[in-house]
Amino acid sequence: MQPRTLPRGRAAVLRAVTGCRGRREEQALHCVVCKLGLASDVVLATALLVRYGKRGLLGPAQRLFDEMPRRDAVAFNAMLAALGASGRAADARRLFDRMPERDRTPASWNTLLTCYCRAGDLASARTVFEASLRAATSSVVSWNAMVDGYCKAGRMDAARELFDRMGSSLRDVITYNTMMAGYLRRGDPAAAIAMFRRLAREEEQTLRPTAVTIATVVTACTQVGDFAFGRAVHLSTRQLLGTSTDAVLSNALMDMYFKCGSVDRALEVFSTMPGAPNLFCWNTVIAGLGRNGRGEDAVRAFRDMVQTSKKINAVKPDSVTFVALLSACSHSGLVREGRELFAEMLPAHGVAPGAEHYGCMVDLLCRAGLLGEAVQLVRTMPVRPNAKVLGCLLLHARSSGDGVTASEWAARRIVELDVRDGAAYGLSNLYASLQRWDHVERRRSAAVASGKEPGRTSYDAQIPHVR
DNA sequence: CCTCACACGC
């Protein structure tokens, strides 16, 4: 049933639903839709369903779907995707089997395929893929979805096999983007760059890179440290893309420039990026300034973020923002600022300090020689101190004159840590370097006896800092 | 209105 009135209003509501972010906006728009008597509009209901589904709110999504007076293939697909996003592949399968026109809707097959991939059931995904090939409901999207499934499962060999089977006539730029992202995720940025070069070389006439392609290859350059090639890609972006950059690409470029020490170029990207910076961009800037020893500027950027957010669009600092910010204070020795920002986290910004934030503060206080205050903070913290926090304390306690009691205290807390925690196990290696053999023996035999001895961890890499 | 790709802190 199409509404007789408000056709323009309907279009405006639809645009608002597809463009909104944040759950409060969604709920408000849902109310507006109901109040305007548009709840039975399949298109609007589907748009709302998609929002809820992406947020993992399966209940409201299911209710919208159930209350639709009639359901088209798009509504079914949206519901399938919502189930998939919540890991409910079996429920998606049952809904798919109930679909009246599924043989003529390729998107449904692709959605089901993706549901299985997300649930980690690659075998079922492959079965759906092969069936869609036989049923002639497949398209390049089906191939890309299957390739992505293998990539996300870390099976790059299987992904590569499909990539080769596709041939240049079937592959599109998303196939390339998917493979590049897969290699990056597996920790092989060189292979991602090789893919990019192949795209540029072989598919020059037919395929154009997208902003995603450029963002991915720039990230790969950052990871291998090939800043020359990353810079070259940046300079030819306009020519490659034909359009200007987007927020994601700007973010990748800023990250690269910060990590190679080109603070000015990073800030230039920031100030010329299209639209208002989102949370990711602010976090990158704050972290980037911090890692380049520009703590004061990082704090200033944070203040800017909070100020501008009040006016235009609500970008609220999150947990990552404060890790970046407090680390920046720590690296630049900004004790007073760090303390103030830490104190205002929950009351002013609604972000509850977690173990990682306490870790930053302990680091900050220890570096400034305020060992007593650091111990006091760990003693009173509402979160269970983790191996990083205690390790930091122990590290600094040893080198300070009044650190004996702090050292003993931290040592006792460390012994209480869960041996199954990789970082906690790593701490026993730290003990080894400190000649605390008695503790090492006790902890190791406990770990081996319980059959839960983990492998070496990244924490080991921190040991050379101990002197 | 739906199905495939990308970005941040230790």
CSV table of C-alpha atoms (C1' of nucleotides) in Angstrom, one decimal:
chain,number,residue,atom,x,y,z
A,1,MET,CA,0.0,0.0,0.0
A,2,GLN,CA,1.6,3.3,-1.1
A,3,PRO,CA,0.8,6.3,1.0
A,4,ARG,CA,-1.4,8.8,-0.8
A,5,THR,CA,0.1,11.9,0.8
A,6,LEU,CA,3.5,13.2,1.6
A,7,PRO,CA,5.5,11.8,-1.4
A,8,ARG,CA,8.2,14.4,-0.9
A,9,GLY,CA,8.2,13.8,2.8
A,10,ARG,CA,8.6,10.0,2.2
A,11,ALA,CA,11.6,10.6,0.0
A,12,ALA,CA,13.1,12.9,2.7
A,13,VAL,CA,12.5,10.3,5.4
A,14,LEU,CA,14.1,7.6,3.2
A,15,ARG,CA,17.2,9.7,2.7
A,16,ALA,CA,17.4,10.4,6.4
A,17,VAL,CA,17.2,6.7,7.2
A,18,THR,CA,19.9,5.6,4.7
A,19,GLY,CA,22.2,8.5,5.7
A,20,CYS,CA,21.8,8.4,9.5
A,21,ARG,CA,24.3,7.0,11.9
A,22,GLY,CA,23.8,6.2,15.6
A,23,ARG,CA,21.1,4.2,17.2
A,24,ARG,CA,19.3,7.2,18.7
A,25,GLU,CA,18.7,8.7,15.2
A,26,GLU,CA,17.5,5.3,14.0
A,27,GLN,CA,15.0,5.0,16.7
A,28,ALA,CA,13.8,8.6,16.2
A,29,LEU,CA,13.3,8.0,12.5
A,30,HIS,CA,11.5,4.8,13.2
A,31,CYS,CA,9.1,6.8,15.4
A,32,VAL,CA,8.7,9.4,12.6
A,33,VAL,CA,7.9,6.7,10.1
A,34,CYS,CA,5.2,5.3,12.4
A,35,LYS,CA,3.7,8.7,13.2
A,36,LEU,CA,3.5,9.6,9.5
A,37,GLY,CA,1.6,6.4,8.9
A,38,LEU,CA,4.4,5.1,6.7
A,39,ALA,CA,5.1,1.9,8.7
A,40,SER,CA,3.5,-0.3,6.0
A,41,ASP,CA,5.8,1.2,3.3
A,42,VAL,CA,8.0,-1.8,2.3
A,43,VAL,CA,10.8,0.4,1.1
A,44,LEU,CA,11.0,2.5,4.3
A,45,ALA,CA,10.6,-0.5,6.5
A,46,THR,CA,13.4,-2.3,4.6
A,47,ALA,CA,15.7,0.7,5.0
A,48,LEU,CA,15.1,0.7,8.8
A,49,LEU,CA,15.5,-3.1,8.9
A,50,VAL,CA,19.0,-2.7,7.3
A,51,ARG,CA,20.1,-0.2,9.9
A,52,TYR,CA,19.0,-2.4,12.8
A,53,GLY,CA,20.5,-5.5,11.1
A,54,LYS,CA,23.9,-3.8,10.8
A,55,ARG,CA,23.8,-2.8,14.4
A,56,GLY,CA,23.1,-6.4,15.4
A,57,LEU,CA,19.6,-5.6,16.7
A,58,LEU,CA,17.9,-8.7,15.4
A,59,GLY,CA,14.7,-8.3,17.4
A,60,PRO,CA,13.6,-4.9,15.9
A,61,ALA,CA,14.8,-6.1,12.5
A,62,GLN,CA,12.7,-9.3,12.7
A,63,ARG,CA,9.7,-7.3,13.9
A,64,LEU,CA,9.8,-4.9,11.0
A,65,PHE,CA,10.1,-7.9,8.6
A,66,ASP,CA,7.2,-9.7,10.2
A,67,GLU,CA,5.0,-6.7,10.1
A,68,MET,CA,5.4,-5.9,6.5
A,69,PRO,CA,2.1,-6.3,4.6
A,70,ARG,CA,4.0,-7.7,1.6
A,71,ARG,CA,7.6,-8.6,1.2
A,72,ASP,CA,9.6,-8.2,-2.0
A,73,ALA,CA,13.0,-9.8,-2.7
A,74,VAL,CA,14.9,-6.8,-1.4
A,75,ALA,CA,13.1,-7.1,2.0
A,76,PHE,CA,14.0,-10.8,2.1
A,77,ASN,CA,17.6,-10.1,1.2
A,78,ALA,CA,17.8,-7.4,3.9
A,79,MET,CA,16.5,-9.8,6.5
A,80,LEU,CA,19.0,-12.5,5.3
A,81,ALA,CA,21.8,-10.1,5.7
A,82,ALA,CA,20.6,-9.1,9.2
A,83,LEU,CA,20.6,-12.7,10.2
A,84,GLY,CA,24.1,-13.2,8.7
A,85,ALA,CA,25.5,-10.1,10.5
A,86,SER,CA,24.4,-11.8,13.8
A,87,GLY,CA,26.0,-15.1,12.9
A,88,ARG,CA,22.7,-16.9,12.4
A,89,ALA,CA,23.5,-18.8,9.3
A,90,ALA,CA,21.0,-21.6,10.1
A,91,ASP,CA,18.1,-19.2,10.4
A,92,ALA,CA,19.2,-17.5,7.2
A,93,ARG,CA,19.1,-20.9,5.5
A,94,ARG,CA,15.5,-21.5,6.7
A,95,LEU,CA,14.4,-18.1,5.5
A,96,PHE,CA,16.1,-18.6,2.1
A,97,ASP,CA,14.3,-21.9,1.7
A,98,ARG,CA,11.0,-20.1,2.3
A,99,MET,CA,11.7,-17.4,-0.3
A,100,PRO,CA,9.2,-17.6,-3.2
A,101,GLU,CA,11.4,-16.3,-6.0
A,102,ARG,CA,14.8,-17.2,-4.9
A,103,ASP,CA,15.9,-18.7,-8.2
A,104,ARG,CA,15.5,-15.4,-9.9
A,105,THR,CA,17.2,-13.3,-7.2
A,106,PRO,CA,21.0,-13.7,-7.3
A,107,ALA,CA,21.5,-11.3,-4.4
A,108,SER,CA,19.8,-13.8,-2.1
A,109,TRP,CA,22.3,-16.6,-3.0
A,110,ASN,CA,25.1,-14.2,-2.5
A,111,THR,CA,23.7,-13.1,0.9
A,112,LEU,CA,23.3,-16.6,2.1
A,113,LEU,CA,26.9,-17.4,0.9
A,114,THR,CA,28.1,-14.5,2.9
A,115,CYS,CA,26.1,-15.6,6.0
A,116,TYR,CA,28.0,-19.0,5.9
A,117,CYS,CA,31.3,-17.2,5.4
A,118,ARG,CA,30.7,-15.0,8.4
A,119,ALA,CA,29.8,-18.0,10.5
A,120,GLY,CA,33.1,-19.7,9.5
A,121,ASP,CA,31.3,-22.4,7.5
A,122,LEU,CA,33.3,-22.2,4.3
A,123,ALA,CA,32.2,-25.6,3.1
A,124,SER,CA,28.5,-24.6,3.1
A,125,ALA,CA,29.4,-21.3,1.5
A,126,ARG,CA,31.2,-23.2,-1.2
A,127,THR,CA,28.2,-25.5,-1.7
A,128,VAL,CA,25.9,-22.4,-2.2
A,129,PHE,CA,28.5,-20.9,-4.5
A,130,GLU,CA,28.6,-24.0,-6.7
A,131,ALA,CA,24.8,-24.3,-6.7
A,132,SER,CA,24.5,-20.7,-7.8
A,133,LEU,CA,26.9,-21.4,-10.7
A,134,ARG,CA,24.7,-24.3,-11.8
A,135,ALA,CA,21.5,-22.4,-11.3
A,136,ALA,CA,22.9,-19.5,-13.4
A,137,THR,CA,22.1,-17.1,-10.6
A,138,SER,CA,25.8,-16.2,-10.2
A,139,SER,CA,27.5,-13.0,-11.1
A,140,VAL,CA,30.9,-11.4,-10.4
A,141,VAL,CA,29.5,-10.6,-7.0
A,142,SER,CA,29.1,-14.3,-6.1
A,143,TRP,CA,32.7,-14.9,-7.1
A,144,ASN,CA,33.9,-11.9,-5.1
A,145,ALA,CA,31.9,-13.0,-2.1
A,146,MET,CA,33.4,-16.4,-2.2
A,147,VAL,CA,36.9,-15.0,-2.7
A,148,ASP,CA,36.4,-12.7,0.3
A,149,GLY,CA,35.2,-15.6,2.4
A,150,TYR,CA,38.5,-17.4,1.7
A,151,CYS,CA,40.4,-14.2,2.3
A,152,LYS,CA,38.8,-13.6,5.7
A,153,ALA,CA,39.3,-17.2,6.7
A,154,GLY,CA,43.0,-16.7,5.9
A,155,ARG,CA,42.9,-19.2,3.1
A,156,MET,CA,44.7,-17.1,0.5
A,157,ASP,CA,45.6,-20.1,-1.6
A,158,ALA,CA,42.0,-21.0,-2.2
A,159,ALA,CA,41.2,-17.3,-2.8
A,160,ARG,CA,44.0,-17.1,-5.3
A,161,GLU,CA,42.7,-20.2,-7.1
A,162,LEU,CA,39.3,-18.6,-7.6
A,163,PHE,CA,40.9,-15.4,-8.7
A,164,ASP,CA,42.8,-17.2,-11.4
A,165,ARG,CA,39.7,-19.2,-12.5
A,166,MET,CA,37.8,-16.0,-12.9
A,167,GLY,CA,40.0,-14.7,-15.7
A,168,SER,CA,40.3,-11.1,-16.7
A,169,SER,CA,36.9,-11.0,-18.4
A,170,LEU,CA,35.0,-11.7,-15.1
A,171,ARG,CA,37.2,-10.0,-12.6
A,172,ASP,CA,36.3,-6.4,-11.5
A,173,VAL,CA,38.1,-3.9,-9.4
A,174,ILE,CA,36.4,-5.3,-6.2
A,175,THR,CA,38.0,-8.7,-6.9
A,176,TYR,CA,41.4,-6.9,-6.8
A,177,ASN,CA,40.5,-4.9,-3.7
A,178,THR,CA,39.3,-8.1,-2.0
A,179,MET,CA,42.6,-9.9,-2.7
A,180,MET,CA,44.7,-7.0,-1.7
A,181,ALA,CA,42.8,-6.7,1.6
A,182,GLY,CA,43.2,-10.4,2.1
A,183,TYR,CA,47.0,-10.3,1.7
A,184,LEU,CA,47.2,-7.3,4.0
A,185,ARG,CA,45.1,-9.1,6.7
A,186,ARG,CA,47.4,-12.1,6.4
A,187,GLY,CA,50.4,-9.9,7.0
A,188,ASP,CA,51.7,-10.0,3.5
A,189,PRO,CA,51.6,-6.3,2.3
A,190,ALA,CA,54.2,-7.0,-0.4
A,191,ALA,CA,51.7,-9.4,-2.1
A,192,ALA,CA,49.0,-6.7,-1.8
A,193,ILE,CA,51.3,-4.2,-3.6
A,194,ALA,CA,52.0,-6.8,-6.3
A,195,MET,CA,48.3,-7.2,-6.8
A,196,PHE,CA,48.0,-3.4,-7.2
A,197,ARG,CA,50.7,-3.4,-9.8
A,198,ARG,CA,49.1,-6.2,-11.6
A,199,LEU,CA,45.8,-4.3,-11.7
A,200,ALA,CA,47.5,-1.2,-13.1
A,201,ARG,CA,49.4,-3.3,-15.6
A,202,GLU,CA,47.0,-5.9,-16.9
A,203,GLU,CA,43.6,-4.4,-16.6
A,204,GLU,CA,44.7,-0.9,-17.5
A,205,GLN,CA,42.2,-0.5,-20.3
A,206,THR,CA,39.2,-2.0,-18.6
A,207,LEU,CA,39.4,-1.4,-14.8
A,208,ARG,CA,40.0,1.7,-12.9
A,209,PRO,CA,41.1,1.7,-9.2
A,210,THR,CA,38.7,3.1,-6.6
A,211,ALA,CA,39.4,5.0,-3.5
A,212,VAL,CA,39.3,1.7,-1.7
A,213,THR,CA,42.1,0.4,-4.0
A,214,ILE,CA,44.3,3.4,-3.2
A,215,ALA,CA,43.6,3.3,0.5
A,216,THR,CA,44.5,-0.4,0.6
A,217,VAL,CA,47.7,0.0,-1.3
A,218,VAL,CA,48.7,3.0,0.7
A,219,THR,CA,48.2,0.9,3.9
A,220,ALA,CA,50.3,-1.8,2.4
A,221,CYS,CA,53.1,0.7,1.6
A,222,THR,CA,52.9,1.9,5.2
A,223,GLN,CA,53.3,-1.7,6.5
A,224,VAL,CA,56.3,-2.5,4.3
A,225,GLY,CA,57.8,0.9,4.8
A,226,ASP,CA,57.8,1.7,1.1
A,227,PHE,CA,57.0,5.4,1.6
A,228,ALA,CA,58.4,6.3,-1.8
A,229,PHE,CA,55.9,4.2,-3.6
A,230,GLY,CA,53.1,5.3,-1.2
A,231,ARG,CA,54.0,8.9,-1.9
A,232,ALA,CA,54.0,8.3,-5.7
A,233,VAL,CA,50.5,6.7,-5.4
A,234,HIS,CA,49.3,9.7,-3.5
A,235,LEU,CA,50.6,12.1,-6.1
A,236,SER,CA,48.9,10.2,-8.9
A,237,THR,CA,45.6,9.7,-7.0
A,238,ARG,CA,43.7,12.4,-8.9
A,239,GLN,CA,44.9,10.9,-12.2
A,240,LEU,CA,44.1,7.3,-11.1
A,241,LEU,CA,40.8,8.0,-9.6
A,242,GLY,CA,39.5,10.9,-11.7
A,243,THR,CA,37.8,12.2,-8.6
A,244,SER,CA,39.1,13.6,-5.3
A,245,THR,CA,39.8,11.5,-2.2
A,246,ASP,CA,37.4,10.2,0.5
A,247,ALA,CA,37.7,10.0,4.2
A,248,VAL,CA,39.0,6.4,4.3
A,249,LEU,CA,41.7,7.2,1.8
A,250,SER,CA,42.6,10.4,3.7
A,251,ASN,CA,43.0,8.4,6.8
A,252,ALA,CA,45.3,5.9,5.2
A,253,LEU,CA,47.4,8.7,3.8
A,254,MET,CA,47.6,10.5,7.1
A,255,ASP,CA,48.6,7.3,8.8
A,256,MET,CA,51.4,6.7,6.3
A,257,TYR,CA,52.8,10.2,6.5
A,258,PHE,CA,52.7,10.2,10.4
A,259,LYS,CA,54.5,6.8,10.4
A,260,CYS,CA,57.3,8.0,8.2
A,261,GLY,CA,57.6,11.2,10.2
A,262,SER,CA,56.1,13.6,7.7
A,263,VAL,CA,53.9,15.4,10.1
A,264,ASP,CA,53.4,18.4,7.8
A,265,ARG,CA,52.2,16.3,4.9
A,266,ALA,CA,49.8,14.3,7.3
A,267,LEU,CA,48.3,17.5,8.5
A,268,GLU,CA,48.0,18.8,5.0
A,269,VAL,CA,45.9,15.8,4.1
A,270,PHE,CA,43.9,16.3,7.2
A,271,SER,CA,43.1,20.0,6.4
A,272,THR,CA,42.2,19.3,2.8
A,273,MET,CA,40.1,16.2,3.2
A,274,PRO,CA,36.6,16.3,2.0
A,275,GLY,CA,33.9,16.8,4.5
A,276,ALA,CA,34.2,16.8,8.3
A,277,PRO,CA,36.7,14.4,9.8
A,278,ASN,CA,35.2,11.3,11.3
A,279,LEU,CA,36.2,9.5,14.5
A,280,PHE,CA,38.9,7.4,12.7
A,281,CYS,CA,40.5,10.5,11.2
A,282,TRP,CA,40.7,12.3,14.6
A,283,ASN,CA,42.1,9.2,16.2
A,284,THR,CA,44.8,8.9,13.5
A,285,VAL,CA,45.7,12.5,13.9
A,286,ILE,CA,45.9,12.4,17.7
A,287,ALA,CA,48.0,9.1,17.6
A,288,GLY,CA,50.2,10.4,14.8
A,289,LEU,CA,51.0,13.7,16.6
A,290,GLY,CA,51.7,11.7,19.8
A,291,ARG,CA,54.1,9.2,18.1
A,292,ASN,CA,56.0,12.1,16.6
A,293,GLY,CA,56.6,13.7,20.0
A,294,ARG,CA,54.0,16.4,19.5
A,295,GLY,CA,52.0,15.9,22.7
A,296,GLU,CA,50.8,19.5,23.0
A,297,ASP,CA,49.4,19.4,19.5
A,298,ALA,CA,47.7,16.1,20.2
A,299,VAL,CA,45.9,17.6,23.2
A,300,ARG,CA,45.0,20.6,21.0
A,301,ALA,CA,43.7,18.3,18.3
A,302,PHE,CA,41.6,16.5,20.9
A,303,ARG,CA,40.1,19.8,22.1
A,304,ASP,CA,39.4,20.7,18.5
A,305,MET,CA,37.6,17.4,18.0
A,306,VAL,CA,35.4,18.0,21.0
A,307,GLN,CA,34.7,21.6,20.0
A,308,THR,CA,33.8,21.1,16.4
A,309,SER,CA,31.8,18.0,17.2
A,310,LYS,CA,29.5,20.1,19.4
A,311,LYS,CA,28.6,22.2,16.4
A,312,ILE,CA,28.4,20.1,13.2
A,313,ASN,CA,28.2,16.3,13.6
A,314,ALA,CA,28.5,14.4,16.8
A,315,VAL,CA,32.0,12.8,16.7
A,316,LYS,CA,32.5,11.6,20.2
A,317,PRO,CA,35.9,10.4,21.4
A,318,ASP,CA,36.0,6.7,22.1
A,319,SER,CA,38.2,4.3,23.9
A,320,VAL,CA,40.8,4.4,21.1
A,321,THR,CA,40.9,8.2,21.2
A,322,PHE,CA,41.9,8.2,24.9
A,323,VAL,CA,44.6,5.5,24.4
A,324,ALA,CA,46.1,7.7,21.7
A,325,LEU,CA,45.7,10.8,23.7
A,326,LEU,CA,47.1,9.5,27.0
A,327,SER,CA,50.0,7.8,25.1
A,328,ALA,CA,50.8,11.1,23.5
A,329,CYS,CA,50.9,12.8,26.9
A,330,SER,CA,53.1,10.0,28.2
A,331,HIS,CA,55.6,10.2,25.3
A,332,SER,CA,55.8,14.0,25.7
A,333,GLY,CA,55.9,14.0,29.5
A,334,LEU,CA,52.7,16.0,29.9
A,335,VAL,CA,51.9,14.8,33.4
A,336,ARG,CA,49.4,17.5,34.4
A,337,GLU,CA,47.5,17.3,31.1
A,338,GLY,CA,47.4,13.5,31.2
A,339,ARG,CA,46.0,13.5,34.7
A,340,GLU,CA,43.3,16.0,33.8
A,341,LEU,CA,42.3,14.2,30.6
A,342,PHE,CA,42.2,10.9,32.4
A,343,ALA,CA,40.0,12.4,35.1
A,344,GLU,CA,37.5,13.9,32.7
A,345,MET,CA,37.1,10.7,30.6
A,346,LEU,CA,33.9,9.4,32.2
A,347,PRO,CA,32.3,12.6,33.5
A,348,ALA,CA,32.9,14.7,30.4
A,349,HIS,CA,33.0,12.2,27.6
A,350,GLY,CA,31.2,9.1,28.8
A,351,VAL,CA,34.1,6.8,28.2
A,352,ALA,CA,34.9,4.5,31.1
A,353,PRO,CA,38.6,4.0,31.7
A,354,GLY,CA,39.7,0.5,30.9
A,355,ALA,CA,42.8,-1.5,31.7
A,356,GLU,CA,44.6,0.0,28.6
A,357,HIS,CA,43.9,3.5,29.8
A,358,TYR,CA,45.3,2.7,33.3
A,359,GLY,CA,48.2,1.2,31.5
A,360,CYS,CA,48.8,4.6,29.8
A,361,MET,CA,48.6,6.4,33.1
A,362,VAL,CA,50.9,4.0,34.9
A,363,ASP,CA,53.4,4.5,32.0
A,364,LEU,CA,53.0,8.3,32.2
A,365,LEU,CA,53.5,8.4,35.9
A,366,CYS,CA,56.4,6.0,35.9
A,367,ARG,CA,58.2,7.8,33.2
A,368,ALA,CA,57.8,11.0,35.1
A,369,GLY,CA,59.3,9.3,38.2
A,370,LEU,CA,56.1,9.3,40.1
A,371,LEU,CA,56.3,5.7,41.2
A,372,GLY,CA,54.3,6.1,44.4
A,373,GLU,CA,51.4,7.7,42.5
A,374,ALA,CA,51.5,4.9,39.9
A,375,VAL,CA,51.3,2.2,42.6
A,376,GLN,CA,48.4,4.1,44.2
A,377,LEU,CA,46.6,4.3,40.9
A,378,VAL,CA,47.0,0.5,40.3
A,379,ARG,CA,45.9,-0.2,43.9
A,380,THR,CA,42.7,1.7,43.5
A,381,MET,CA,41.8,0.9,39.9
A,382,PRO,CA,38.4,-0.7,39.5
A,383,VAL,CA,39.6,-2.9,36.6
A,384,ARG,CA,41.8,-5.9,37.3
A,385,PRO,CA,45.4,-4.9,36.6
A,386,ASN,CA,46.8,-6.8,33.6
A,387,ALA,CA,50.3,-8.0,32.9
A,388,LYS,CA,51.2,-4.8,31.0
A,389,VAL,CA,50.3,-2.5,33.8
A,390,LEU,CA,52.1,-4.6,36.4
A,391,GLY,CA,55.1,-5.2,34.1
A,392,CYS,CA,55.5,-1.5,33.6
A,393,LEU,CA,55.4,-0.9,37.3
A,394,LEU,CA,58.0,-3.6,37.9
A,395,LEU,CA,60.2,-2.2,35.2
A,396,HIS,CA,60.3,1.2,36.7
A,397,ALA,CA,60.3,0.1,40.3
A,398,ARG,CA,63.6,-1.8,39.8
A,399,SER,CA,65.5,1.3,38.6
A,400,SER,CA,64.3,3.6,41.3
A,401,GLY,CA,65.7,3.8,44.8
A,402,ASP,CA,62.4,3.5,46.7
A,403,GLY,CA,61.1,0.9,44.4
A,404,VAL,CA,61.6,-2.2,46.6
A,405,THR,CA,58.2,-2.3,48.2
A,406,ALA,CA,56.5,-1.4,44.9
A,407,SER,CA,58.5,-4.1,43.2
A,408,GLU,CA,57.5,-6.7,45.7
A,409,TRP,CA,53.9,-5.6,45.5
A,410,ALA,CA,53.8,-5.8,41.7
A,411,ALA,CA,55.5,-9.1,41.8
A,412,ARG,CA,52.9,-10.6,44.1
A,413,ARG,CA,50.1,-9.3,41.9
A,414,ILE,CA,51.8,-10.8,38.8
A,415,VAL,CA,51.9,-14.2,40.5
A,416,GLU,CA,48.1,-14.0,40.9
A,417,LEU,CA,47.6,-13.4,37.2
A,418,ASP,CA,46.1,-16.1,35.0
A,419,VAL,CA,48.8,-18.4,33.6
A,420,ARG,CA,46.6,-18.9,30.5
A,421,ASP,CA,47.0,-15.2,29.6
A,422,GLY,CA,49.8,-15.0,27.0
A,423,ALA,CA,51.0,-11.7,28.3
A,424,ALA,CA,51.1,-13.0,31.9
A,425,TYR,CA,53.2,-15.9,30.7
A,426,GLY,CA,55.5,-13.5,29.0
A,427,LEU,CA,56.0,-11.8,32.3
A,428,SER,CA,57.6,-14.9,33.6
A,429,ASN,CA,60.2,-14.4,30.8
A,430,LEU,CA,60.6,-10.9,32.1
A,431,TYR,CA,61.3,-12.4,35.5
A,432,ALA,CA,63.9,-14.6,34.0
A,433,SER,CA,65.8,-11.6,32.7
A,434,LEU,CA,65.5,-10.2,36.2
A,435,GLN,CA,66.9,-13.3,37.8
A,436,ARG,CA,63.7,-14.0,39.6
A,437,TRP,CA,64.2,-17.8,39.1
A,438,ASP,CA,62.1,-18.8,42.0
A,439,HIS,CA,59.0,-17.2,40.6
A,440,VAL,CA,59.8,-18.4,37.1
A,441,GLU,CA,60.0,-22.0,38.2
A,442,ARG,CA,56.8,-21.8,40.1
A,443,ARG,CA,54.8,-20.2,37.3
A,444,ARG,CA,56.3,-22.4,34.5
A,445,SER,CA,55.7,-25.7,36.3
A,446,ALA,CA,52.1,-24.6,37.0
A,447,ALA,CA,51.6,-23.7,33.3
A,448,VAL,CA,53.1,-26.9,32.0
A,449,ALA,CA,51.3,-29.1,34.6
A,450,SER,CA,48.0,-27.6,33.5
A,451,GLY,CA,48.8,-28.2,29.9
A,452,LYS,CA,48.2,-24.6,29.0
A,453,GLU,CA,51.6,-23.3,28.3
A,454,PRO,CA,51.2,-20.7,25.7
A,455,GLY,CA,53.8,-19.9,23.1
A,456,ARG,CA,56.1,-16.8,23.1
A,457,THR,CA,54.1,-13.6,22.9
A,458,SER,CA,54.6,-10.1,21.7
A,459,TYR,CA,55.4,-9.2,25.3
A,460,ASP,CA,58.8,-10.8,24.8
A,461,ALA,CA,59.7,-8.1,22.4
A,462,GLN,CA,59.7,-5.7,25.3
A,463,ILE,CA,62.3,-7.4,27.2
A,464,PRO,CA,65.3,-5.7,25.6
A,465,HIS,CA,64.1,-2.5,27.2
A,466,VAL,CA,64.9,-3.9,30.6
A,467,ARG,CA,68.3,-3.0,31.7
B,1,DC,C1',15.2,-0.3,0.1
B,2,DC,C1',19.2,-5.7,-0.5
B,3,DT,C1',24.2,-9.1,-2.0
B,4,DC,C1',31.2,-8.4,-2.8
B,5,DA,C1',36.2,-4.4,-1.2
B,6,DC,C1',39.1,0.0,2.5
B,7,DA,C1',40.9,3.4,7.5
B,8,DC,C1',42.7,4.5,14.1
B,9,DG,C1',45.6,3.2,19.8
B,10,DC,C1',49.1,-0.3,22.8
